XYZ file of C-alpha atoms in Angstrom:
754
model
C -25.450 8.121 -19.204
C -23.835 4.763 -19.965
C -20.066 4.803 -19.531
C -17.770 2.767 -21.771
C -14.483 2.031 -19.924
C -12.715 0.434 -22.892
C -9.428 1.833 -24.162
C -10.056 4.259 -27.020
C -6.539 4.846 -28.377
C -6.975 8.628 -28.521
C -4.321 11.310 -28.926
C -3.703 13.427 -25.827
C -3.240 17.154 -25.302
C -3.021 17.405 -21.489
C -2.491 13.835 -20.312
C 1.191 12.955 -20.521
C 2.409 16.492 -19.774
C 4.282 17.599 -16.653
C 2.577 20.620 -15.019
C 3.648 21.894 -11.619
C 2.078 19.993 -8.749
C -0.898 21.865 -7.240
C 0.027 21.093 -3.620
C 3.725 21.937 -3.925
C 3.734 25.558 -2.759
C 1.599 24.854 0.314
C 3.817 21.954 1.321
C 7.151 23.725 0.969
C 5.886 26.882 2.701
C 4.296 25.016 5.614
C 0.717 26.022 4.820
C -0.447 22.483 4.122
C -2.246 21.009 7.120
C -1.390 17.490 8.182
C -2.970 15.333 10.846
C -1.415 17.126 13.817
C -1.937 20.627 12.373
C -5.680 20.825 13.033
C -7.047 22.250 16.270
C -10.490 22.793 17.766
C -11.610 25.151 20.515
C -11.343 23.557 23.938
C -9.533 20.469 22.675
C -7.844 18.069 25.085
C -4.641 16.092 24.682
C -4.990 12.332 24.380
C -2.329 9.835 25.460
C -2.314 6.026 25.465
C -0.935 3.617 28.057
C 0.709 0.641 26.393
C 1.713 -2.796 27.579
C 5.409 -3.319 28.386
C 4.941 -7.070 27.880
C 4.839 -9.109 24.680
C 2.141 -11.435 26.016
C 0.246 -11.039 29.274
C -3.168 -11.486 30.856
C -4.627 -8.187 32.040
C -5.843 -9.161 35.496
C -6.818 -5.703 36.760
C -6.709 -2.035 35.741
C -7.139 0.655 38.415
C -7.663 4.126 36.920
C -8.955 5.826 40.074
C -5.793 7.824 40.820
C -5.560 9.093 37.258
C -9.228 10.102 37.256
C -8.694 12.211 40.402
C -5.737 14.123 38.950
C -6.590 17.780 38.325
C -6.824 18.490 34.615
C -7.788 14.950 33.594
C -11.147 14.964 31.813
C -11.493 11.313 30.746
C -9.880 7.938 31.289
C -10.929 4.926 29.232
C -10.200 1.220 29.104
C -11.751 -1.613 27.102
C -14.922 -1.171 29.184
C -15.495 2.141 27.397
C -15.225 0.418 24.012
C -17.635 -2.502 24.467
C -17.865 -5.246 21.869
C -20.497 -4.160 19.348
C -19.090 -6.178 16.464
C -21.938 -8.711 16.430
C -19.734 -11.715 15.750
C -17.674 -10.045 13.005
C -14.255 -11.573 13.726
C -12.322 -9.067 11.606
C -13.957 -6.099 13.331
C -13.404 -7.664 16.741
C -9.700 -7.945 15.959
C -9.638 -4.230 15.055
C -11.424 -3.425 18.332
C -9.070 -5.556 20.391
C -6.052 -4.050 18.696
C -7.259 -0.522 19.458
C -7.690 -1.375 23.138
C -6.609 -4.669 24.682
C -9.359 -6.589 26.395
C -8.401 -9.856 28.112
C -4.756 -9.975 27.100
C -1.972 -7.707 25.911
C -0.699 -9.421 22.795
C 2.461 -7.461 21.975
C 4.851 -4.878 23.362
C 3.013 -1.602 22.809
C -0.568 -2.929 22.863
C -2.920 -0.201 24.143
C -4.504 -0.965 27.535
C -5.882 2.448 28.617
C -6.024 6.077 27.500
C -6.472 9.513 29.028
C -7.576 12.960 27.892
C -6.249 15.941 29.802
C -5.909 19.697 29.431
C -2.257 19.443 28.415
C 0.411 16.897 27.516
C 2.219 17.115 30.868
C -0.859 16.203 32.852
C -1.781 13.472 30.363
C 1.652 11.863 30.783
C 1.386 12.151 34.556
C -2.038 10.515 34.468
C -0.701 7.526 32.550
C 1.831 6.930 35.320
C -0.998 6.819 37.862
C -2.864 4.007 36.087
C -2.105 0.704 37.803
C -2.215 -2.443 35.667
C -1.764 -5.919 37.097
C -0.387 -8.354 34.493
C 0.157 -12.085 34.462
C 3.079 -12.427 32.075
C 2.788 -15.334 29.622
C 5.358 -17.023 27.358
C 5.709 -15.204 24.052
C 6.895 -15.950 20.519
C 8.058 -13.374 17.971
C 9.738 -15.512 15.273
C 7.533 -16.756 12.425
C 9.157 -20.204 12.212
C 9.108 -20.751 15.958
C 5.479 -19.630 16.161
C 4.454 -22.198 13.531
C 5.805 -25.107 15.604
C 3.239 -27.130 17.545
C 5.113 -26.555 20.832
C 5.079 -22.723 20.529
C 3.183 -20.615 23.090
C -0.420 -20.234 21.921
C -1.409 -16.653 21.230
C -5.113 -17.381 20.760
C -6.474 -20.745 21.933
C -9.600 -20.228 19.791
C -7.648 -20.411 16.523
C -7.812 -23.640 14.529
C -6.069 -23.681 11.162
C -8.467 -23.030 8.279
C -7.966 -24.413 4.800
C -7.155 -27.982 5.834
C -9.196 -30.985 4.717
C -10.187 -31.667 8.304
C -10.446 -29.289 11.244
C -7.424 -29.829 13.507
C -7.970 -31.317 16.929
C -5.794 -28.704 18.623
C -5.536 -24.923 18.315
C -2.515 -23.421 16.598
C -0.759 -20.164 15.783
C -1.262 -21.018 12.104
C -4.585 -19.392 11.262
C -4.985 -20.392 7.628
C -3.528 -22.430 4.788
C -4.095 -21.361 1.170
C -2.959 -22.993 -2.062
C -2.705 -21.881 -5.688
C -1.405 -23.362 -8.893
C -2.109 -25.804 -11.689
C -0.557 -28.810 -13.366
C 1.486 -31.535 -11.654
C 4.658 -30.256 -9.994
C 5.928 -33.756 -9.215
C 5.756 -34.712 -12.886
C 7.323 -31.374 -13.815
C 10.302 -31.833 -11.517
C 10.818 -35.333 -12.931
C 11.357 -33.699 -16.349
C 13.891 -31.173 -15.031
C 17.614 -31.448 -15.792
C 18.473 -28.865 -13.129
C 16.714 -28.069 -9.861
C 17.380 -25.262 -7.382
C 15.872 -25.565 -3.925
C 16.506 -23.043 -1.146
C 14.979 -21.436 1.925
C 14.825 -17.680 2.476
C 13.945 -15.304 5.307
C 12.926 -11.670 5.439
C 12.636 -9.634 8.608
C 9.801 -7.335 9.596
C 9.990 -3.748 8.350
C 8.039 -0.534 8.792
C 6.711 1.693 6.022
C 8.811 4.535 7.413
C 6.338 7.357 6.781
C 7.570 10.619 8.281
C 4.209 11.819 9.610
C 3.011 9.851 12.655
C -0.620 8.830 13.050
C -2.633 11.836 14.239
C -6.253 12.849 14.586
C -8.647 15.268 16.223
C -11.977 13.782 17.322
C -15.058 15.669 18.467
C -18.268 13.954 19.590
C -21.157 16.374 19.971
C -24.011 16.182 22.519
C -26.501 15.353 19.745
C -24.553 12.208 18.818
C -22.928 13.603 15.696
C -19.157 13.620 15.460
C -16.248 14.939 13.430
C -12.882 13.298 12.850
C -9.927 15.035 11.221
C -7.278 12.443 10.437
C -4.303 11.489 8.317
C -5.541 8.441 6.449
C -5.504 6.666 3.118
C -9.255 6.084 3.259
C -11.553 8.353 5.245
C -14.728 6.552 4.140
C -13.402 3.242 5.478
C -12.298 4.964 8.689
C -15.842 6.331 9.057
C -17.338 2.862 8.703
C -14.940 1.212 11.130
C -15.051 3.933 13.775
C -18.834 4.202 13.625
C -19.263 0.453 13.998
C -16.809 0.197 16.890
C -18.461 3.070 18.774
C -22.046 2.096 18.006
C -22.740 5.200 15.918
C -24.674 5.651 12.704
C -22.090 6.153 9.963
C -24.046 9.128 8.616
C -23.518 10.970 11.914
C -19.724 10.768 11.698
C -18.034 13.167 9.286
C -14.421 12.278 8.507
C -12.071 14.740 6.822
C -8.725 13.571 5.523
C -5.775 15.855 6.115
C -2.720 16.087 3.924
C -0.820 12.856 4.388
C 2.878 12.741 5.169
C 3.356 9.252 3.806
C 1.314 6.117 4.287
C 2.411 3.375 1.876
C -0.320 1.094 3.236
C 0.360 1.846 6.906
C -2.553 4.288 7.102
C -5.181 1.911 5.765
C -6.070 0.660 9.271
C -7.557 2.469 12.254
C -5.243 2.526 15.256
C -5.837 5.490 17.560
C -8.934 7.019 15.974
C -11.605 4.988 17.825
C -9.733 5.717 21.060
C -9.791 9.472 20.381
C -13.520 9.347 19.628
C -14.218 7.366 22.804
C -12.210 9.878 24.860
C -14.085 12.790 23.295
C -17.428 11.134 23.926
C -16.574 10.613 27.587
C -14.980 14.031 28.136
C -17.544 15.999 26.126
C -14.738 17.935 24.432
C -12.581 17.526 21.313
C -9.483 15.365 21.737
C -6.275 15.472 19.739
C -4.267 12.262 19.731
C -0.841 12.128 18.056
C 1.337 9.026 18.223
C 4.975 9.411 19.202
C 7.555 7.824 16.909
C 8.070 5.096 19.519
C 4.343 4.330 19.409
C 4.296 4.295 15.610
C 6.930 1.569 15.587
C 5.640 -0.428 18.552
C 1.910 -0.189 17.936
C 1.087 0.454 14.276
C 1.292 -2.041 11.469
C 4.617 -3.176 10.027
C 5.079 -5.767 7.292
C 5.148 -9.505 7.806
C 8.344 -11.307 8.639
C 8.598 -14.332 6.348
C 10.149 -17.732 5.888
C 9.895 -19.098 2.352
C 10.963 -22.347 0.681
C 11.336 -22.318 -3.112
C 11.996 -25.125 -5.580
C 12.315 -24.559 -9.341
C 13.323 -27.026 -12.063
C 14.252 -26.491 -15.716
C 15.366 -28.433 -18.783
C 18.762 -27.863 -20.386
C 17.195 -25.580 -22.990
C 16.088 -23.218 -20.203
C 12.391 -24.102 -20.076
C 11.042 -24.142 -16.526
C 9.264 -27.454 -15.973
C 7.966 -26.918 -12.443
C 7.947 -24.344 -9.657
C 6.872 -24.686 -6.049
C 6.919 -22.432 -2.990
C 5.849 -22.679 0.633
C 5.406 -19.309 2.297
C 5.025 -18.582 6.012
C 4.062 -14.976 6.849
C 3.647 -13.453 10.293
C 0.376 -11.578 10.913
C 0.967 -10.114 14.331
C -1.528 -11.475 16.887
C -4.522 -11.322 14.515
C -5.508 -13.334 11.465
C -4.589 -11.925 8.060
C -4.210 -12.856 4.413
C -0.590 -11.897 3.899
C 0.779 -15.329 2.963
C -2.191 -15.787 0.650
C -1.188 -12.680 -1.290
C 2.428 -13.825 -1.334
C 1.382 -17.206 -2.679
C -0.622 -15.514 -5.432
C 2.162 -13.189 -6.554
C 5.167 -15.506 -6.184
C 5.317 -16.912 -9.729
C 3.015 -14.414 -11.461
C 5.774 -13.230 -13.822
C 6.198 -16.611 -15.494
C 4.517 -18.965 -17.944
C 4.440 -22.272 -16.087
C 2.788 -25.576 -16.890
C 3.282 -26.941 -13.385
C 3.183 -24.615 -10.391
C 2.120 -24.822 -6.766
C 2.251 -22.303 -3.946
C 1.104 -22.834 -0.366
C 0.763 -20.010 2.134
C 0.531 -20.160 5.931
C -0.656 -17.234 8.071
C 1.170 -17.310 11.415
C 0.328 -15.449 14.628
C 3.208 -13.867 16.567
C 3.503 -11.494 19.535
C 4.225 -8.468 17.393
C 2.047 -5.547 16.239
C -0.845 -6.218 13.892
C 0.565 -6.507 10.366
C -0.470 -3.857 7.846
C 0.022 -3.339 4.142
C 3.277 -1.957 2.806
C 3.149 -0.991 -0.869
C 2.298 -4.202 -2.785
C 1.952 -6.070 0.500
C 3.555 -9.522 0.642
C 4.824 -9.427 -2.950
C 8.388 -8.144 -2.301
C 9.202 -11.028 0.041
C 7.840 -13.646 -2.348
C 9.707 -12.029 -5.247
C 12.931 -12.011 -3.230
C 12.750 -15.769 -2.759
C 11.557 -16.665 -6.263
C 13.782 -14.244 -8.184
C 16.824 -15.329 -6.159
C 16.131 -18.955 -7.074
C 15.495 -18.012 -10.714
C 18.849 -16.231 -10.852
C 20.629 -19.195 -9.318
C 18.935 -21.607 -11.711
C 19.976 -19.473 -14.700
C 23.575 -19.676 -13.431
C 23.313 -23.463 -13.093
C 22.073 -23.657 -16.674
C 24.815 -21.356 -17.936
C 22.204 -18.908 -19.279
C 22.105 -15.152 -19.045
C 19.719 -14.155 -16.246
C 17.702 -11.838 -18.501
C 17.477 -14.330 -21.385
C 16.324 -17.057 -19.001
C 13.506 -14.836 -17.781
C 12.546 -13.759 -21.300
C 12.261 -17.408 -22.337
C 9.871 -18.155 -19.469
C 8.032 -14.829 -19.163
C 4.254 -14.728 -19.024
C 2.479 -13.194 -22.014
C -0.995 -12.422 -23.249
C -3.024 -15.629 -22.971
C -0.859 -17.121 -20.203
C -2.737 -18.677 -17.330
C -1.368 -16.960 -14.234
C -0.077 -19.086 -11.394
C -2.906 -17.714 -9.219
C -5.659 -18.494 -11.744
C -6.666 -15.788 -14.272
C -5.628 -15.657 -17.921
C -3.622 -12.540 -18.754
C -4.635 -9.945 -21.311
C -2.035 -7.537 -22.724
C 0.785 -7.331 -20.156
C 4.195 -5.725 -19.835
C 6.565 -8.302 -18.358
C 8.074 -9.225 -21.738
C 8.593 -5.618 -22.867
C 10.221 -4.674 -19.551
C 12.656 -7.582 -19.885
C 13.475 -6.667 -23.487
C 14.045 -3.067 -22.429
C 16.387 -4.199 -19.656
C 18.282 -6.504 -22.009
C 19.092 -3.564 -24.287
C 19.525 -0.921 -21.575
C 23.002 0.697 -21.380
C 23.064 -0.158 -17.672
C 23.357 -3.870 -18.486
C 26.459 -3.241 -20.573
C 28.319 -0.927 -18.197
C 31.617 -2.358 -16.835
C 31.964 -3.355 -13.183
C 34.983 -2.954 -10.906
C 36.413 -5.140 -8.150
C 33.967 -6.027 -5.345
C 31.053 -4.881 -7.458
C 28.117 -6.954 -8.635
C 25.063 -6.536 -10.829
C 21.653 -8.035 -10.228
C 18.232 -7.836 -11.817
C 14.787 -9.071 -10.914
C 11.156 -8.906 -11.993
C 8.079 -7.935 -10.018
C 4.294 -8.131 -10.287
C 1.291 -6.503 -8.650
C -2.441 -7.013 -9.198
C -3.774 -3.453 -8.927
C -7.333 -2.741 -7.827
C -10.276 -0.568 -8.854
C -13.242 -0.564 -6.511
C -16.069 1.772 -5.567
C -15.509 5.354 -6.669
C -17.565 8.565 -6.677
C -16.631 11.929 -8.197
C -18.266 15.344 -8.661
C -17.248 17.858 -11.336
C -18.648 21.381 -11.030
C -18.226 24.143 -13.602
C -18.226 27.723 -12.298
C -19.706 30.637 -14.181
C -16.151 31.875 -14.823
C -15.316 28.624 -16.629
C -13.265 27.175 -13.783
C -13.734 23.539 -12.871
C -13.836 22.121 -9.348
C -13.253 18.387 -9.130
C -14.272 16.702 -5.870
C -12.862 13.208 -5.391
C -13.018 10.726 -2.548
C -9.718 8.936 -3.061
C -7.058 10.367 -0.762
C -4.093 11.834 -2.638
C -1.099 9.802 -1.497
C 1.078 10.204 -4.574
C -0.018 13.070 -6.802
C -3.489 12.023 -7.885
C -4.921 15.554 -7.631
C -2.583 16.681 -10.397
C -3.263 13.584 -12.476
C -7.029 13.850 -12.099
C -6.931 17.540 -12.997
C -5.072 16.595 -16.171
C -7.730 14.002 -16.961
C -10.559 16.492 -16.431
C -8.745 19.064 -18.572
C -8.173 16.462 -21.274
C -11.781 15.368 -21.402
C -13.255 18.868 -21.273
C -10.676 20.286 -23.682
C -9.564 23.110 -21.383
C -6.271 24.182 -19.844
C -5.008 22.308 -16.784
C -4.725 25.567 -14.828
C -8.523 25.950 -14.905
C -9.102 22.744 -12.918
C -8.747 22.394 -9.154
C -9.114 18.985 -7.521
C -9.993 18.575 -3.850
C -10.474 15.553 -1.610
C -14.007 15.847 -0.272
C -15.050 14.790 3.230
C -17.378 11.862 3.856
C -20.469 14.091 4.145
C -19.887 15.793 0.796
C -19.524 12.860 -1.571
C -20.646 9.277 -2.048
C -18.610 6.357 -0.777
C -15.087 5.718 -2.042
C -12.881 2.746 -1.282
C -9.502 3.086 0.377
C -6.593 4.513 -1.606
C -4.686 1.263 -1.788
C -3.978 -1.375 -4.398
C -2.648 1.363 -6.725
C -6.257 2.391 -7.322
C -6.151 6.159 -6.725
C -5.515 7.482 -10.220
C -6.880 4.416 -12.015
C -10.318 4.423 -10.416
C -10.807 8.148 -9.896
C -9.617 8.979 -13.415
C -12.257 6.611 -14.728
C -14.892 8.337 -12.585
C -13.531 11.744 -13.625
C -13.827 10.840 -17.306
C -17.386 9.666 -16.712
C -18.289 12.816 -14.759
C -16.720 15.047 -17.413
C -18.635 13.315 -20.175
C -21.842 13.797 -18.216
C -20.980 17.494 -17.879
C -20.238 17.708 -21.605
C -23.702 16.324 -22.318
C -25.170 19.222 -20.330
C -22.816 21.720 -22.005
C -24.038 20.535 -25.404
C -27.646 20.883 -24.290
C -27.020 24.424 -23.051
C -25.261 25.384 -26.291
C -28.141 23.955 -28.301
C -30.530 26.042 -26.188
C -28.437 29.176 -26.721
C -28.419 28.566 -30.487
C -31.979 27.232 -30.584
C -30.957 24.143 -32.552
C -31.348 20.394 -31.836
C -28.781 19.020 -29.380
C -28.049 16.209 -31.825
C -26.468 18.843 -34.055
C -23.987 19.933 -31.387
C -20.615 18.264 -30.889
C -17.902 18.927 -28.325
C -14.458 19.574 -29.782
C -11.349 20.895 -28.012
C -13.265 22.636 -25.252
C -15.945 24.123 -27.499
C -19.499 23.372 -28.522
C -19.565 23.192 -32.311
C -22.682 23.306 -34.467
C -22.128 20.667 -37.115
C -23.328 21.010 -40.680
C -23.127 23.689 -43.359
C -26.504 25.080 -42.370
C -24.940 26.350 -39.133
C -21.974 28.024 -40.784
C -22.967 31.358 -39.241
C -22.728 29.974 -35.658
C -19.308 30.422 -34.072
C -18.144 27.754 -31.594
C -18.990 28.409 -27.948
C -16.248 27.792 -25.392
C -16.871 26.135 -22.045
C -16.435 29.558 -20.466
C -18.994 31.105 -22.830
C -21.594 28.491 -21.970
C -20.838 28.621 -18.222
C -21.245 32.399 -18.171
C -24.850 32.012 -19.374
C -25.696 29.047 -17.140
C -27.829 31.158 -14.817
C -30.292 31.852 -17.644
C -30.112 28.480 -19.408
C -30.956 26.093 -16.588
C -28.655 26.754 -13.664
C -25.345 25.265 -12.508
C -23.528 22.842 -14.782
C -22.049 19.739 -13.200
C -21.189 16.143 -13.900
C -21.425 13.347 -11.409
C -20.234 9.763 -11.522
C -20.435 6.757 -9.284
C -19.052 3.457 -10.490
C -17.157 0.316 -9.596
C -13.884 0.549 -11.493
C -13.241 -2.975 -12.723
C -10.405 -4.158 -14.955
C -7.548 -2.500 -13.089
C -4.932 -4.236 -15.218
C -1.961 -6.045 -13.704
C 1.438 -4.380 -13.553
C 4.983 -5.646 -14.107
C 8.442 -4.173 -13.601
C 12.055 -5.221 -14.047
C 14.887 -3.594 -12.090
C 18.678 -3.511 -12.509
C 21.003 -2.840 -9.584
C 24.771 -2.441 -9.203
C 26.350 -2.653 -5.761
C 29.799 -2.439 -4.243
C 30.513 -4.560 -1.168
C 33.443 -3.989 1.166
C 34.709 -7.531 1.914
C 36.362 -6.351 5.134
C 33.311 -4.721 6.727
C 30.374 -6.170 4.790
C 29.126 -2.659 4.065
C 27.135 -2.400 0.819
C 26.694 0.671 -1.352
C 24.217 0.838 -4.217
C 26.086 2.599 -7.024
C 23.539 2.433 -9.847
C 19.855 1.559 -10.070
C 17.398 1.416 -12.981
C 13.629 0.856 -12.941
C 11.721 -0.249 -16.044
C 7.961 -0.502 -15.536
C 4.736 -0.573 -17.535
C 2.435 2.320 -16.619
C -0.281 1.639 -19.188
C -0.427 5.388 -19.761
C 1.614 7.832 -17.682
C -0.915 10.571 -16.919
C 1.696 12.788 -15.222
C 5.109 11.284 -16.080
C 6.974 13.155 -13.334
C 4.731 11.654 -10.671
C 5.067 8.218 -12.274
C 8.849 8.490 -12.194
C 8.603 9.570 -8.563
C 6.581 6.465 -7.729
C 9.164 4.276 -9.456
C 12.019 5.962 -7.610
C 10.228 5.959 -4.258
C 9.495 2.244 -4.399
C 13.081 1.498 -5.357
C 14.446 3.695 -2.545
C 12.264 1.945 0.035
C 13.301 -1.416 -1.383
C 16.972 -0.486 -1.024
C 16.467 0.272 2.665
C 14.500 -2.934 3.164
C 17.136 -5.028 1.396
C 20.170 -3.635 3.203
C 19.288 -2.118 6.584
C 15.750 -2.129 7.852
C 14.397 -4.657 10.346
C 12.522 -4.879 13.618
C 14.838 -6.209 16.317
C 13.183 -7.876 19.300
C 14.932 -8.837 22.518
C 14.497 -12.081 24.378
C 11.856 -10.320 26.470
C 9.733 -9.797 23.354
C 10.196 -6.019 23.387
C 11.127 -3.974 20.350
C 14.703 -2.728 20.658
C 14.853 -0.149 17.852
C 11.629 1.846 17.953
C 12.929 5.014 16.316
C 14.723 6.319 13.241
C 18.037 6.505 15.118
C 18.219 2.711 15.417
C 15.796 1.743 12.661
C 17.736 3.201 9.772
C 15.915 4.164 6.583
C 17.935 5.391 3.581
C 18.829 9.065 3.314
C 19.936 10.870 0.178
C 23.596 10.025 0.700
C 22.723 6.303 0.727
C 21.117 6.376 -2.705
C 22.283 6.811 -6.280
C 20.211 8.678 -8.830
C 17.518 6.125 -9.648
C 17.013 5.994 -13.402
C 13.575 5.227 -14.783
C 12.114 4.058 -18.066
C 8.348 4.272 -18.509
C 6.767 1.720 -20.830
C 3.184 2.152 -21.970
C 1.271 -1.040 -22.766
C -2.337 0.229 -22.598
C -4.772 -1.338 -20.183
C -7.724 -2.353 -22.414
C -10.152 -1.742 -19.545
C -9.491 1.993 -19.102
C -10.413 4.736 -21.610
C -6.864 6.131 -21.515
C -5.108 2.782 -20.966
C -4.093 3.659 -17.384
C -2.672 1.062 -14.993
C -1.819 1.597 -11.338
C 1.873 2.344 -10.816
C 2.365 3.047 -7.112
C 3.157 -0.386 -5.742
C 4.903 -2.559 -8.314
C 8.150 -0.600 -7.970
C 8.817 -1.997 -4.483
C 8.481 -5.632 -5.561
C 11.775 -6.278 -7.455
C 14.355 -4.378 -5.307
C 14.882 -6.990 -2.589
C 15.680 -9.651 -5.168
C 17.609 -7.378 -7.541
C 19.862 -6.179 -4.712
C 20.245 -9.698 -3.288
C 21.302 -10.963 -6.704
C 23.757 -8.077 -7.049
C 25.268 -8.649 -3.602
C 25.454 -12.411 -4.200
C 27.273 -11.794 -7.472
C 29.632 -9.299 -5.807
C 30.668 -11.546 -2.910
C 30.325 -14.941 -4.601
C 27.949 -16.258 -1.922
C 24.185 -16.677 -2.247
C 22.468 -14.328 0.215
C 19.194 -15.730 1.553
C 18.328 -13.469 4.496
C 16.936 -9.914 4.231
C 18.155 -7.390 5.237
C 21.691 -8.043 4.044
C 23.272 -6.051 6.843
C 27.074 -6.036 7.216
C 27.036 -8.707 9.965
C 24.944 -11.045 7.779
C 27.233 -10.550 4.776
C 30.341 -11.188 6.876
C 28.716 -14.265 8.420
C 27.887 -15.601 4.940
C 31.476 -15.017 3.776
C 32.857 -16.727 6.899
C 30.527 -19.694 6.407
C 31.646 -20.008 2.779
C 35.313 -19.965 3.765
C 34.758 -22.529 6.521
C 32.666 -24.718 4.233
């Protein structure tokens, strides 16, 4: 059946309501099973030995003493995970990150692992492994690493994206550029120009559940992996390739997930657990400690960004330029490229240029964090935009409204926009009561805009109708933010039945066709599209069964509000048949009734948000308190408004922590100093105000219900909004995130001395 994904402008009965979340009771009563909650008979405990050095050659590993320890069933090193990547550089980097080969590239890099009958013996075995290192010079700062005299992390890296291949290797892996027009000519037309440099420090996603898995490799070569992940199909592919298995022989089941935010889109310990199980011949459970999560799983990039923006006296931006340097950890990435694409995406610009540089450092492999790379770019750009508005004597909101992108605008990264929400969010902010509320001494207000692409991708869904009229919806996108409730609403809407009759599950990799990772705000967008398609396929069968029951042509049967209806006066004696009526007779009319869909969900629809923030800064201590916060964002269509509001609030809360407190702190020895929540401080309830939300709905023309992804955009504006608020409160432009008390006091001291 051909599926039309275009927006239909329909009226909704279920979509847009706020039913109770289906997973709530299990989670609050402790019945929900997370990564570490699964056990198998005879399972062993896995533990990983990690490098204490930021950069070192691994000269020798002696595991003999550990192997002889009673209770140890397997010890592995890189030799047990041979290179089977066949020249695939990205996969080799994943392999090397899972288990160091020639060199340890950061503090916490895995160098060996053990499986033992209990945790005590496993820890004892790690102490018996002898590793001989040759310690090398290290570099952990993104600016220092980009210098030509910095210690080389990988002497095989030559900067890509240059007109000519460099003669010497470098820590800069790639240069990318976006934009259009002539920025030099644009700046020549400007009456005012703001030019500044900004820095953001590395942060962690801060998920509460650590990485955990149970791996079992069977004698026949098949294997099972239970794991907390954002994408079990991708994990299957990566693990199978790294271990030389056929993907079809590895079944991966995703557990409940205690937070991911992009940090669980990469394999870290899973290939190690599988290799241990294969060697030991028994299941292995491997759970990271909090210290390991911080030291050895993916944080964000640290960044250094230069921004230059010029405008005429009337407030029209004539040119905008940014140079962005993003750290990648010790492996190549595309983080600066994404930052360069998003930096000026909110604005209509005739002349714009962004250049991104990916920089290797001796820190953990960088991973996504909720709209990866965009918050840092927005911090720099929106700070400069605010400062330029002040120079012009214009209101910060009015300045943005004048220059906001709109339908038909060519984006700074290339495409031409369709219907978008940046203008409406700005208008909503301009008229929001928050913008008119009075401020007291030492308080400041800031606002900022944010953008995210959103993504669709490969999606597969099954919808099965039971003989009792219940509906089971099997999806392959991991539920990281309430998608099971949203998808149940979509199925109920399409079928015309009550939400309570639908139960959505996340199927394992052997039960459903391939699904892409739950990232890029694709979960509800893509799977709702597949759910609509599957439901419509099921409705086609329901109509056929009703026609059979009535003995009339199927063309004379319509589906209305959950019932088959015989259309036409000649069928006036035929009462409508409900879904339950038809399902009850399915055994005698052709068997089970189901709908299936596999598609590539294109047209995800970009997303925009504008945030307002009020802060109070103590000028004596530099301590900052957020006293009011408002999020205005375009959702396209809010399928489950409570979940949408939760996404808005969650992104803002994480942004508040990022802006004010959170950062990786490395010592001169290249070791992480604050690998735990005691010293790496994320916000708690007492740190946050009630975060107000306003949902706007500018329909996405490429989705039947107008849905856009909402999960990531909300973390893009906070860094800039809070920086603008703090800058306005203290009278000094803050350019370094996080704005911790020492940094605020240092900025105030510098201003007084200057």
